[in-house]
Short mmCIF file of N, CA and C in Angstrom, two decimals:
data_model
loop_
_atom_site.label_atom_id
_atom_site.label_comp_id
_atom_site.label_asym_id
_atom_site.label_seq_id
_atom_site.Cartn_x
_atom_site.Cartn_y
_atom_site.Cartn_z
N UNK A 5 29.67 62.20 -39.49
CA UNK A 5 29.35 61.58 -38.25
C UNK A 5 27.93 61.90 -37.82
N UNK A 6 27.57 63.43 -38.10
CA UNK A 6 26.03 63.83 -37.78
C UNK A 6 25.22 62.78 -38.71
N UNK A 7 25.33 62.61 -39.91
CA UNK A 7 24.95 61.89 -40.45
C UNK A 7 24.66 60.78 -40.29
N UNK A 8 25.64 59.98 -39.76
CA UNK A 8 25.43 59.19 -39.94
C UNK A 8 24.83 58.12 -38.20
N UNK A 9 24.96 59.23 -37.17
CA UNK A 9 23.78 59.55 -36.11
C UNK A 9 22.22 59.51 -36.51
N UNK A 10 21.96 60.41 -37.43
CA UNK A 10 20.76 60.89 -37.65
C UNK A 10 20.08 59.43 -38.49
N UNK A 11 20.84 59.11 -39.20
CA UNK A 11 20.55 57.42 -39.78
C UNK A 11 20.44 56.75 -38.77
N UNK A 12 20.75 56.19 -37.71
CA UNK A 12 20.75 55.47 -36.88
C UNK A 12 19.93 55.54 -35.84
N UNK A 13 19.05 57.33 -35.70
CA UNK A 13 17.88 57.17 -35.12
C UNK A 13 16.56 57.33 -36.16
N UNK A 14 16.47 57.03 -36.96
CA UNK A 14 15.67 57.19 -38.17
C UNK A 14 15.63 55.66 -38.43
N UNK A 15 17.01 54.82 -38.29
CA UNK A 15 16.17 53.25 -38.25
C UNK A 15 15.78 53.18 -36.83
N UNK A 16 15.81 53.45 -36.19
CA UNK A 16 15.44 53.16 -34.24
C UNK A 16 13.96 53.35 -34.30
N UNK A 17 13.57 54.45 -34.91
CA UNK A 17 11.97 54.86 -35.00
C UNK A 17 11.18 54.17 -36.01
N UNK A 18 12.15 53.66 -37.37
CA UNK A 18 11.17 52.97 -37.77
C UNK A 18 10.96 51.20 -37.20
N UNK A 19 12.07 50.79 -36.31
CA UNK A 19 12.20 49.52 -35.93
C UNK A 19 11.11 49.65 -34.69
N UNK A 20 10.73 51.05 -34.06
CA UNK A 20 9.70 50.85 -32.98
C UNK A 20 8.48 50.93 -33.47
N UNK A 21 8.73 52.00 -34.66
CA UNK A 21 7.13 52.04 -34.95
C UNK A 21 6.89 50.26 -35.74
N UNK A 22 7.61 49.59 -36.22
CA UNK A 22 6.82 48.81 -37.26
C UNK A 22 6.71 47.74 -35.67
N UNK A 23 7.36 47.49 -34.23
CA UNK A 23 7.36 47.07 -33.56
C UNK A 23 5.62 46.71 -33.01
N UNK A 24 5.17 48.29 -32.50
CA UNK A 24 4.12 49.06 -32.11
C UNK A 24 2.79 48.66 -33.09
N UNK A 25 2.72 48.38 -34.37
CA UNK A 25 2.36 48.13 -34.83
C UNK A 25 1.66 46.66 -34.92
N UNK A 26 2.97 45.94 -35.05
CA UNK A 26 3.19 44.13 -34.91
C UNK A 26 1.48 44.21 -33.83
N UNK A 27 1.69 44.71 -32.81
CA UNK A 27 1.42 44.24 -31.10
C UNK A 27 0.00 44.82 -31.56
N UNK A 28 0.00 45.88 -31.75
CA UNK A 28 -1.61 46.62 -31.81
C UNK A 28 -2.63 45.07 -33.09
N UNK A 29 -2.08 45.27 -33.96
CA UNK A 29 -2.41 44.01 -34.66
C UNK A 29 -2.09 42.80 -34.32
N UNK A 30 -1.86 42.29 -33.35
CA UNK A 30 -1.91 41.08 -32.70
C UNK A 30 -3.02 41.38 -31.57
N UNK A 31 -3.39 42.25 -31.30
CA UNK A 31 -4.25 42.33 -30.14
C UNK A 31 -5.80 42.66 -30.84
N UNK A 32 -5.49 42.89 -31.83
CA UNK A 32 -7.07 43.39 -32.39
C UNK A 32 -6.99 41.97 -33.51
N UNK A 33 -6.56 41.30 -33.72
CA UNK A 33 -6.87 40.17 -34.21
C UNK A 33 -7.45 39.05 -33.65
N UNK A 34 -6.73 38.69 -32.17
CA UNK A 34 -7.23 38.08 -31.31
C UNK A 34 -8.75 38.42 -30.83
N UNK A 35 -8.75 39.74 -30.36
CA UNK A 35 -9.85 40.20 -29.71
C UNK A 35 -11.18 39.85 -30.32
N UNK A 36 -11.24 39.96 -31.69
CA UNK A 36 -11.81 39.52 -33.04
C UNK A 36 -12.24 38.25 -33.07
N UNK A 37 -11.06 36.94 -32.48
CA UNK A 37 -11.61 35.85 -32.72
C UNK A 37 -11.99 35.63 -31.54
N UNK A 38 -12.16 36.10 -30.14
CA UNK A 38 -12.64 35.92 -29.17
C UNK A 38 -14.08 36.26 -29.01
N UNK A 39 -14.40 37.05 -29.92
CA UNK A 39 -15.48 37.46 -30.30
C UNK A 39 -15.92 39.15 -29.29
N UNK A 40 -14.83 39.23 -29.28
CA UNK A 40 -15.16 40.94 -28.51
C UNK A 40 -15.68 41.73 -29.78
N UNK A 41 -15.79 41.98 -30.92
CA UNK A 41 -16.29 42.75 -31.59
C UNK A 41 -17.75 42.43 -31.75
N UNK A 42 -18.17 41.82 -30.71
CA UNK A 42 -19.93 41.44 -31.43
C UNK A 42 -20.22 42.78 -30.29
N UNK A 43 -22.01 42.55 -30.47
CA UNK A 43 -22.35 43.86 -29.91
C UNK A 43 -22.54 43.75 -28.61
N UNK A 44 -22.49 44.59 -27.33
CA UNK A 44 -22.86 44.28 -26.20
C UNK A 44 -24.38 44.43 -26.04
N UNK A 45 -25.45 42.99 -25.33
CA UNK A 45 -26.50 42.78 -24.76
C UNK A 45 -27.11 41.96 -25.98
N UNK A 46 -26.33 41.41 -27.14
CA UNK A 46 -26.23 40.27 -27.53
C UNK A 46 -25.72 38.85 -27.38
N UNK A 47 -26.16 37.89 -26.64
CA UNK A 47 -25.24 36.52 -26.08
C UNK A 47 -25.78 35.52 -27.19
N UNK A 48 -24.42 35.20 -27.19
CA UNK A 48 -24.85 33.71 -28.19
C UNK A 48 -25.34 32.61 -27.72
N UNK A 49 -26.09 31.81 -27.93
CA UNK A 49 -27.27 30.66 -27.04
C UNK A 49 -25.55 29.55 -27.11
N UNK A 50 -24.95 29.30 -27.86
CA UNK A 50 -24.14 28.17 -28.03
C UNK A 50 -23.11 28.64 -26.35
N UNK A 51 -22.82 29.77 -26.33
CA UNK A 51 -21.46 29.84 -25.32
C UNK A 51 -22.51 30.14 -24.03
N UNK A 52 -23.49 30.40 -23.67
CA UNK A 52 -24.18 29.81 -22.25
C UNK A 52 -24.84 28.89 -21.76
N UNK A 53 -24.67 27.54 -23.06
CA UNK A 53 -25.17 26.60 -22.20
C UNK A 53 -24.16 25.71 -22.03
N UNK A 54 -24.41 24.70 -21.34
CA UNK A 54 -23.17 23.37 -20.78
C UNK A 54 -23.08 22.19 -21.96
N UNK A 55 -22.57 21.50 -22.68
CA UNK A 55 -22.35 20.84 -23.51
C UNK A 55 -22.82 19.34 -22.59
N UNK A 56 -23.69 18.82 -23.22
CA UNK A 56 -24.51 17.33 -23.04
C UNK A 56 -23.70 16.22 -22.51
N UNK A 57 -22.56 15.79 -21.73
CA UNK A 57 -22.30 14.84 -21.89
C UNK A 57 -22.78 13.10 -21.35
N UNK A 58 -21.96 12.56 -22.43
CA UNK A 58 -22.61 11.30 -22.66
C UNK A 58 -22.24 10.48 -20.61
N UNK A 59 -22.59 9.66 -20.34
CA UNK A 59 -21.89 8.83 -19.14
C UNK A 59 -21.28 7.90 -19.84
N UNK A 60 -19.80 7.62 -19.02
CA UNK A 60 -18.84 7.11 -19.28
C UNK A 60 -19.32 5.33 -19.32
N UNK A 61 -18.93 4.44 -20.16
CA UNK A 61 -19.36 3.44 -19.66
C UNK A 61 -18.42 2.63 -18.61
N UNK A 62 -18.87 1.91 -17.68
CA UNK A 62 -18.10 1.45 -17.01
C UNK A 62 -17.76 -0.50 -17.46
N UNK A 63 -16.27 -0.65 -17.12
CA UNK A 63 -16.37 -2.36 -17.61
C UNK A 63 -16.24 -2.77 -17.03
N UNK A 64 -16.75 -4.24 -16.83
CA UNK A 64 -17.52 -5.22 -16.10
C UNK A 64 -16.19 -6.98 -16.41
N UNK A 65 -16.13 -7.42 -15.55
CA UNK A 65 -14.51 -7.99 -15.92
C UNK A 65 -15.03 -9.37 -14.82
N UNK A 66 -15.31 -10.81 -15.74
CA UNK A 66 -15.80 -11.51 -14.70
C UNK A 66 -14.40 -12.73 -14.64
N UNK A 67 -14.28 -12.12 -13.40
CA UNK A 67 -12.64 -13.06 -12.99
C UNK A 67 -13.18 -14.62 -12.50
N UNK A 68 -14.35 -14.88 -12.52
CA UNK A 68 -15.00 -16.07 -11.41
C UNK A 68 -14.57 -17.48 -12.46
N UNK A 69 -14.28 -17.53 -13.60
CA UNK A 69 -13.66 -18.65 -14.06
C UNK A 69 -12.18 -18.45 -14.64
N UNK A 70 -11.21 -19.43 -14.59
CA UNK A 70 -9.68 -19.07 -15.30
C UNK A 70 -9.97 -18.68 -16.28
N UNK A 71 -8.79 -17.99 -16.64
CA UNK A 71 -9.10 -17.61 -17.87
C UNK A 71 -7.37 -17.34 -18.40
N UNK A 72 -7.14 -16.97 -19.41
CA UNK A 72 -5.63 -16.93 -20.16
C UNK A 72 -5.23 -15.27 -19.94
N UNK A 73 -4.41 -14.44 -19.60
CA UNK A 73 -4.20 -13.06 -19.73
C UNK A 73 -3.76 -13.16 -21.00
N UNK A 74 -4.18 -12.21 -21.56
CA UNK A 74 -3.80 -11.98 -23.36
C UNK A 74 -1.75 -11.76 -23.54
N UNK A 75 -1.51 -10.35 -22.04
CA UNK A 75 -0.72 -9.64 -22.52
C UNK A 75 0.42 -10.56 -21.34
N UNK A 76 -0.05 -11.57 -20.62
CA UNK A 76 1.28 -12.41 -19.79
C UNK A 76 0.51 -13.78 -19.57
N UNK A 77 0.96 -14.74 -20.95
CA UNK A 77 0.08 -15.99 -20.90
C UNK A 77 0.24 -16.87 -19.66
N UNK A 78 1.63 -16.45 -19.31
CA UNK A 78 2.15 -17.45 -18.22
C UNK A 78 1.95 -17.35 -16.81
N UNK A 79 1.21 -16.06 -16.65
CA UNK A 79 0.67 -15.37 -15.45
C UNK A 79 0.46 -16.43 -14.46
N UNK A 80 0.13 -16.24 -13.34
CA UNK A 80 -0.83 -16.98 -12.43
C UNK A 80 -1.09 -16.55 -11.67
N UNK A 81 -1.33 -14.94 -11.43
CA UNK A 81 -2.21 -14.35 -10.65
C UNK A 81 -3.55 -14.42 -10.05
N UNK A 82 -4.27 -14.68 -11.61
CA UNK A 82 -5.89 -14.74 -11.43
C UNK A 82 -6.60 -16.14 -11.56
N UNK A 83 -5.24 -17.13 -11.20
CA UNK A 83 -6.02 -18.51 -11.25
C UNK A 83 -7.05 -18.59 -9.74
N UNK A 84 -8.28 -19.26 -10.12
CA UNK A 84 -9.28 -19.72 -9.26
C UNK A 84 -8.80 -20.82 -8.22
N UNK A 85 -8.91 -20.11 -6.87
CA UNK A 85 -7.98 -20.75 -6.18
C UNK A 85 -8.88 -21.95 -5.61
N UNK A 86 -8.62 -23.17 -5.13
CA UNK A 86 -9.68 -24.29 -4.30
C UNK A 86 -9.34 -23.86 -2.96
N UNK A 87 -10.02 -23.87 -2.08
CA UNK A 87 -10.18 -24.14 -1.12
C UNK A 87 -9.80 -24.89 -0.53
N UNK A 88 -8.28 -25.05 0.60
CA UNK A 88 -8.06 -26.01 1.16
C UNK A 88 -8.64 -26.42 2.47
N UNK A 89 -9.18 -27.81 2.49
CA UNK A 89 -9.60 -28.41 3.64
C UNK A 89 -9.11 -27.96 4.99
N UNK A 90 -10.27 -27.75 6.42
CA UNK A 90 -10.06 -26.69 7.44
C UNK A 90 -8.96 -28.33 7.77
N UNK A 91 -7.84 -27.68 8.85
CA UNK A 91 -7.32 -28.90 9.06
C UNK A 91 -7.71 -28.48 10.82
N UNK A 92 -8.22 -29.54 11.73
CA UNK A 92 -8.19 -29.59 13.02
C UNK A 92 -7.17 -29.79 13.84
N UNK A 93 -6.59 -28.85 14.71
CA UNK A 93 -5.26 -29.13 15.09
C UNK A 93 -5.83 -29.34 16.89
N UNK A 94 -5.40 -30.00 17.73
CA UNK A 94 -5.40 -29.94 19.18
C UNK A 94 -4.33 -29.63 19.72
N UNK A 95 -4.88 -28.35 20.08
CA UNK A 95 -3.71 -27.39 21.11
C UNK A 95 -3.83 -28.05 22.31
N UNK A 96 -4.50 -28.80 22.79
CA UNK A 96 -4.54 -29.20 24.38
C UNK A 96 -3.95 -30.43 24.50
N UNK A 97 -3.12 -30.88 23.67
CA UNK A 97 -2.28 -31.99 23.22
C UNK A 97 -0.90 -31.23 23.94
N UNK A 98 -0.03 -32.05 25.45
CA UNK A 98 1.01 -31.48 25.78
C UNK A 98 2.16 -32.51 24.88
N UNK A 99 1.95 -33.21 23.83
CA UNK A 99 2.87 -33.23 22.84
C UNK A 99 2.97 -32.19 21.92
N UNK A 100 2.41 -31.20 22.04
CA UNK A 100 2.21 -29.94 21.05
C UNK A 100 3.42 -28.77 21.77
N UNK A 101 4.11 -29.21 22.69
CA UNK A 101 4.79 -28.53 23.50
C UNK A 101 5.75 -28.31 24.22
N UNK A 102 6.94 -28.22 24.09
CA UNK A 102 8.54 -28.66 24.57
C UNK A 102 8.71 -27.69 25.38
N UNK A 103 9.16 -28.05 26.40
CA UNK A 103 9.91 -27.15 27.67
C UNK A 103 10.85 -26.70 27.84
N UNK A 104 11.95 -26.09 27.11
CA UNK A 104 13.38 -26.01 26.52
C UNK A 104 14.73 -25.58 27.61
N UNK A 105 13.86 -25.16 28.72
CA UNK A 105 14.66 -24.68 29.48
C UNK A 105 13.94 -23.68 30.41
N UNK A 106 14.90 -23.30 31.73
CA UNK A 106 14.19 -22.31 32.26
C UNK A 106 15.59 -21.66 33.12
N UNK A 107 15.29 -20.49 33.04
CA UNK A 107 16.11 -19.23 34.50
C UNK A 107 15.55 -18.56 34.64
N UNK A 108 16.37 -17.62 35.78
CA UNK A 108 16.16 -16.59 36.21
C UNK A 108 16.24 -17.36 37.85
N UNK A 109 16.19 -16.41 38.29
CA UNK A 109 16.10 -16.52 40.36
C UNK A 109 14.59 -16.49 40.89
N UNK A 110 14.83 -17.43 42.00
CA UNK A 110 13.70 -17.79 42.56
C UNK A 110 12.18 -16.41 42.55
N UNK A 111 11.29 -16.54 42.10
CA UNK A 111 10.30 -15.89 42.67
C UNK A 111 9.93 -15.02 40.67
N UNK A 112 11.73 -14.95 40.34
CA UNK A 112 11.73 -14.27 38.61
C UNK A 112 12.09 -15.23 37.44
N UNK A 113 11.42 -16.16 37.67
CA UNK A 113 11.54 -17.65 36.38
C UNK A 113 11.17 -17.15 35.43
N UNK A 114 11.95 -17.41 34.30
CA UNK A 114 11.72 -17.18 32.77
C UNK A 114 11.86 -18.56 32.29
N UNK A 115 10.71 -19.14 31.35
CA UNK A 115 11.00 -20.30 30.79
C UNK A 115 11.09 -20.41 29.24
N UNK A 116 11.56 -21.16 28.13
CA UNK A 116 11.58 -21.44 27.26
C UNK A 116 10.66 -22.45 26.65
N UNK A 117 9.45 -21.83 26.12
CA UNK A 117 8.58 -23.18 25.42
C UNK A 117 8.27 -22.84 24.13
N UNK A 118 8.33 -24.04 23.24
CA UNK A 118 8.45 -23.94 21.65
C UNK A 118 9.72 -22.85 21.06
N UNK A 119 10.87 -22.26 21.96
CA UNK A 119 11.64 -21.00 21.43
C UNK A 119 10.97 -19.95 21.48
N UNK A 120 10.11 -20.12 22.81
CA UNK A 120 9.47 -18.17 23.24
C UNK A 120 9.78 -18.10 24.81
N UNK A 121 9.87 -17.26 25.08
CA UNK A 121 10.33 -16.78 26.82
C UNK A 121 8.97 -16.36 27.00
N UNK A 122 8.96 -17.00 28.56
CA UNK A 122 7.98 -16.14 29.18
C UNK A 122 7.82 -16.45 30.81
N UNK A 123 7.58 -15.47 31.21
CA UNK A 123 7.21 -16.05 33.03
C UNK A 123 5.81 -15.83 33.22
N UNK A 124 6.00 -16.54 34.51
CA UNK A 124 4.72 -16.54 34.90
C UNK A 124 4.13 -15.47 35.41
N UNK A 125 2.48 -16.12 34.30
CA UNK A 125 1.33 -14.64 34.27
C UNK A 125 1.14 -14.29 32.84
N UNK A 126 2.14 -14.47 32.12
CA UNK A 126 2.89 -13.63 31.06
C UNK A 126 1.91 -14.26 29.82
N UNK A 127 1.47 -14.03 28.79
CA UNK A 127 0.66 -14.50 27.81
C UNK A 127 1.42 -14.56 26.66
N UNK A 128 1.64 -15.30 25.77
CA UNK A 128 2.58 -15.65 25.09
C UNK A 128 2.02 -16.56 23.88
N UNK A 129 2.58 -16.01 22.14
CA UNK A 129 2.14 -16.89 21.63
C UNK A 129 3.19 -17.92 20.98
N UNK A 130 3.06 -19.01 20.96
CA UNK A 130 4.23 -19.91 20.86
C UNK A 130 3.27 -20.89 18.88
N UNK A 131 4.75 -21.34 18.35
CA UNK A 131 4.74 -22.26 17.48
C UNK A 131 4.64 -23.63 17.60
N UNK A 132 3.76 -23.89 17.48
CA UNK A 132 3.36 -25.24 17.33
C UNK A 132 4.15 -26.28 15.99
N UNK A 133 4.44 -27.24 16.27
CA UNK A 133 5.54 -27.96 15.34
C UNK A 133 4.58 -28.37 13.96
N UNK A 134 3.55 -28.35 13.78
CA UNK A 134 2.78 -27.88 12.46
C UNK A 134 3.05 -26.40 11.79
N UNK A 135 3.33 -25.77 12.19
CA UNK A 135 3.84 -24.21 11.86
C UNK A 135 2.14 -23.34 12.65
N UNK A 136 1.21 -23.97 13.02
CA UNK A 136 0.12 -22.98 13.75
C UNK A 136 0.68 -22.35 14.94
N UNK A 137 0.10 -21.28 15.16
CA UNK A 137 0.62 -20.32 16.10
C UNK A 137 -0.56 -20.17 17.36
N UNK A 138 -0.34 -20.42 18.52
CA UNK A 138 -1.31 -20.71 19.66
C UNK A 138 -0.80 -19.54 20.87
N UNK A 139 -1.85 -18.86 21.45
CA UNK A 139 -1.76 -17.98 22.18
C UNK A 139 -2.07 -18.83 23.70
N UNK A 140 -1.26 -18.86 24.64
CA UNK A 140 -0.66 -19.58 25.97
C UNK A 140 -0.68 -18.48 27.03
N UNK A 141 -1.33 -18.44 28.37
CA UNK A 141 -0.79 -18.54 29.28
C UNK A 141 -0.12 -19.13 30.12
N UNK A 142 1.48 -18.56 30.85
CA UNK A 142 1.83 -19.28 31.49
C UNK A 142 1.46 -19.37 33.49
N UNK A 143 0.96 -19.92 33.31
CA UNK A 143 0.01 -20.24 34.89
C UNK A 143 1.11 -20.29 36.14
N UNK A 144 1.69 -20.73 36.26
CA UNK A 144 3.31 -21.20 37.40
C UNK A 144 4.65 -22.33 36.94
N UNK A 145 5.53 -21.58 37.49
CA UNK A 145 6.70 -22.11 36.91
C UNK A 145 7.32 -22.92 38.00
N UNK A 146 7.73 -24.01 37.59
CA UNK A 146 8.37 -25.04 39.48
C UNK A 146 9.71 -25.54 38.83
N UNK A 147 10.47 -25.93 39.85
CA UNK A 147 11.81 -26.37 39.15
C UNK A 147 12.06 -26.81 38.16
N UNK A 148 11.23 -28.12 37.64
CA UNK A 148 11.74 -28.96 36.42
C UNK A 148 10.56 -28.90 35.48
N UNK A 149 9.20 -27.85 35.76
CA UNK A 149 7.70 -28.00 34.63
C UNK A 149 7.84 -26.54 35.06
N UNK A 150 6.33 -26.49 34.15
CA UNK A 150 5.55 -24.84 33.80
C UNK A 150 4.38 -25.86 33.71
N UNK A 151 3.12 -25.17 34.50
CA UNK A 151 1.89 -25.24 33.73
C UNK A 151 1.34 -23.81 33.18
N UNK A 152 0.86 -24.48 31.60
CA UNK A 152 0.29 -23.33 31.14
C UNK A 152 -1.31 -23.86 30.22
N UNK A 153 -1.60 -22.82 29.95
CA UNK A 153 -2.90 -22.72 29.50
C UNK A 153 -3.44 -22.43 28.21
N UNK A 154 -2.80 -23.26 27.47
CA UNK A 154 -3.78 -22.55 25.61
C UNK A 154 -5.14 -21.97 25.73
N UNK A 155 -5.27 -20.77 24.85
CA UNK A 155 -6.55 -20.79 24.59
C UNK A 155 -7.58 -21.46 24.80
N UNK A 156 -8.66 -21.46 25.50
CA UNK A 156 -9.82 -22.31 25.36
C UNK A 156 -9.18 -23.73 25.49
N UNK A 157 -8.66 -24.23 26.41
CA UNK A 157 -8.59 -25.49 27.03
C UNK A 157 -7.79 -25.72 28.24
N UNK A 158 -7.88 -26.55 28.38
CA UNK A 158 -7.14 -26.46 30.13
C UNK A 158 -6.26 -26.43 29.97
N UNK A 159 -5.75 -26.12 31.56
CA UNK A 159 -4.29 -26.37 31.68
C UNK A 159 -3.55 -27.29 31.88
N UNK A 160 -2.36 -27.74 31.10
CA UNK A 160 -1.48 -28.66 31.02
C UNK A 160 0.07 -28.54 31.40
N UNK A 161 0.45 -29.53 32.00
CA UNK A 161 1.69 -29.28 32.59
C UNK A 161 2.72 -29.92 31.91
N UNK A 162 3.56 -28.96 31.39
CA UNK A 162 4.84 -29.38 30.50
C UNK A 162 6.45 -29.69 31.35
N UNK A 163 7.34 -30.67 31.43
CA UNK A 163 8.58 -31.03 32.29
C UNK A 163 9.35 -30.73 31.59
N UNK A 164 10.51 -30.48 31.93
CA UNK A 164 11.97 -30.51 31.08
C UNK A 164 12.41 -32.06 30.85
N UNK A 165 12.98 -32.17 29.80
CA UNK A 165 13.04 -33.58 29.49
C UNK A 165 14.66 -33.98 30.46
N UNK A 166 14.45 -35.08 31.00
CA UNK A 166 14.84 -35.40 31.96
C UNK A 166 16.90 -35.57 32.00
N UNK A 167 16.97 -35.75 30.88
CA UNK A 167 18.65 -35.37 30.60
C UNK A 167 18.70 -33.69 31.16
N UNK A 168 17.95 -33.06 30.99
CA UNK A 168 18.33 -31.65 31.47
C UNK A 168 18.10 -30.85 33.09
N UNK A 169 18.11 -32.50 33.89
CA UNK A 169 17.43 -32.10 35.31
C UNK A 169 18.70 -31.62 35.85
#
């Protein structure tokens, strides 16, 4: 049993020493290629200066005529778009403008024009039956009209259409 103790720390010491070993020679190998063995107040010209580099080129990509995408032929992202004609619309046209309804109690009128609420004072932008969108004041509200005020043109007075008196 002593025996076979005494074997078992006899491999223990040689499994640390060849361990101890491994590490010391891994560290003086490295150190080596790091170049710690050169002499001190010798510097090598290559490891203190900055390496030259080139400028990157930059690319230049002229989208100003169609062209085919290589990698999605069917694309149509980058087609060259025309320019559609300005179209002139007249907001100061009170056919541009339906009166849909109105409540509320005397003095607190809320009216309905184009499907927007608003009382009077109230600034409001309403749809125009072209799909343009026009910013309105509404000026005063009376039993069966509203006058109100588009943008930059006078004011025009809109009625409830007369089935709804």
């Amino acid at each position: 049993m002593i025996i076979r103790l005494f074997h078992m720390k006899k491999i223990a010491l040689i499994q640390s020493g060849l361990l101890a070993g491994l590490t010391l020679g891994f560290f003086a190998f490295t150190a080596r290629a790091d170049g710690m063995d050169a002499k001190p107040g010798t510097a090598s010209s290559e490891t203190n200066t900055a390496a030259a580099q080139e400028p990157v080129p930059v690319s230049v990509f002229d989208t100003s005529q169609p062209y085919k995408d290589p990698f999605f032929p069917n694309s149509t992202r980058k087609r060259v778009q025309v320019a559609a004609p300005a179209v002139v619309i007249n907001t100061g046209d009170a056919s541009q403008y339906a009166l849909k309804g109105k409540s509320g109690v005397p003095g607190q009128e809320v009216v309905i024009i184009n499907n927007r609420n608003g009382a009077a004072g109230e600034r409001v932008d309403v749809t125009l039956p072209n799909g343009a969108t026009v910013w309105i004041t509404i000026l005063s509200i009376s039993e069966h009209s509203a006058v109100i005020k588009p943008d930059g043109q006078q004011p025009i007075t809109i009625s409830l259409p007369k089935e709804d008196w």
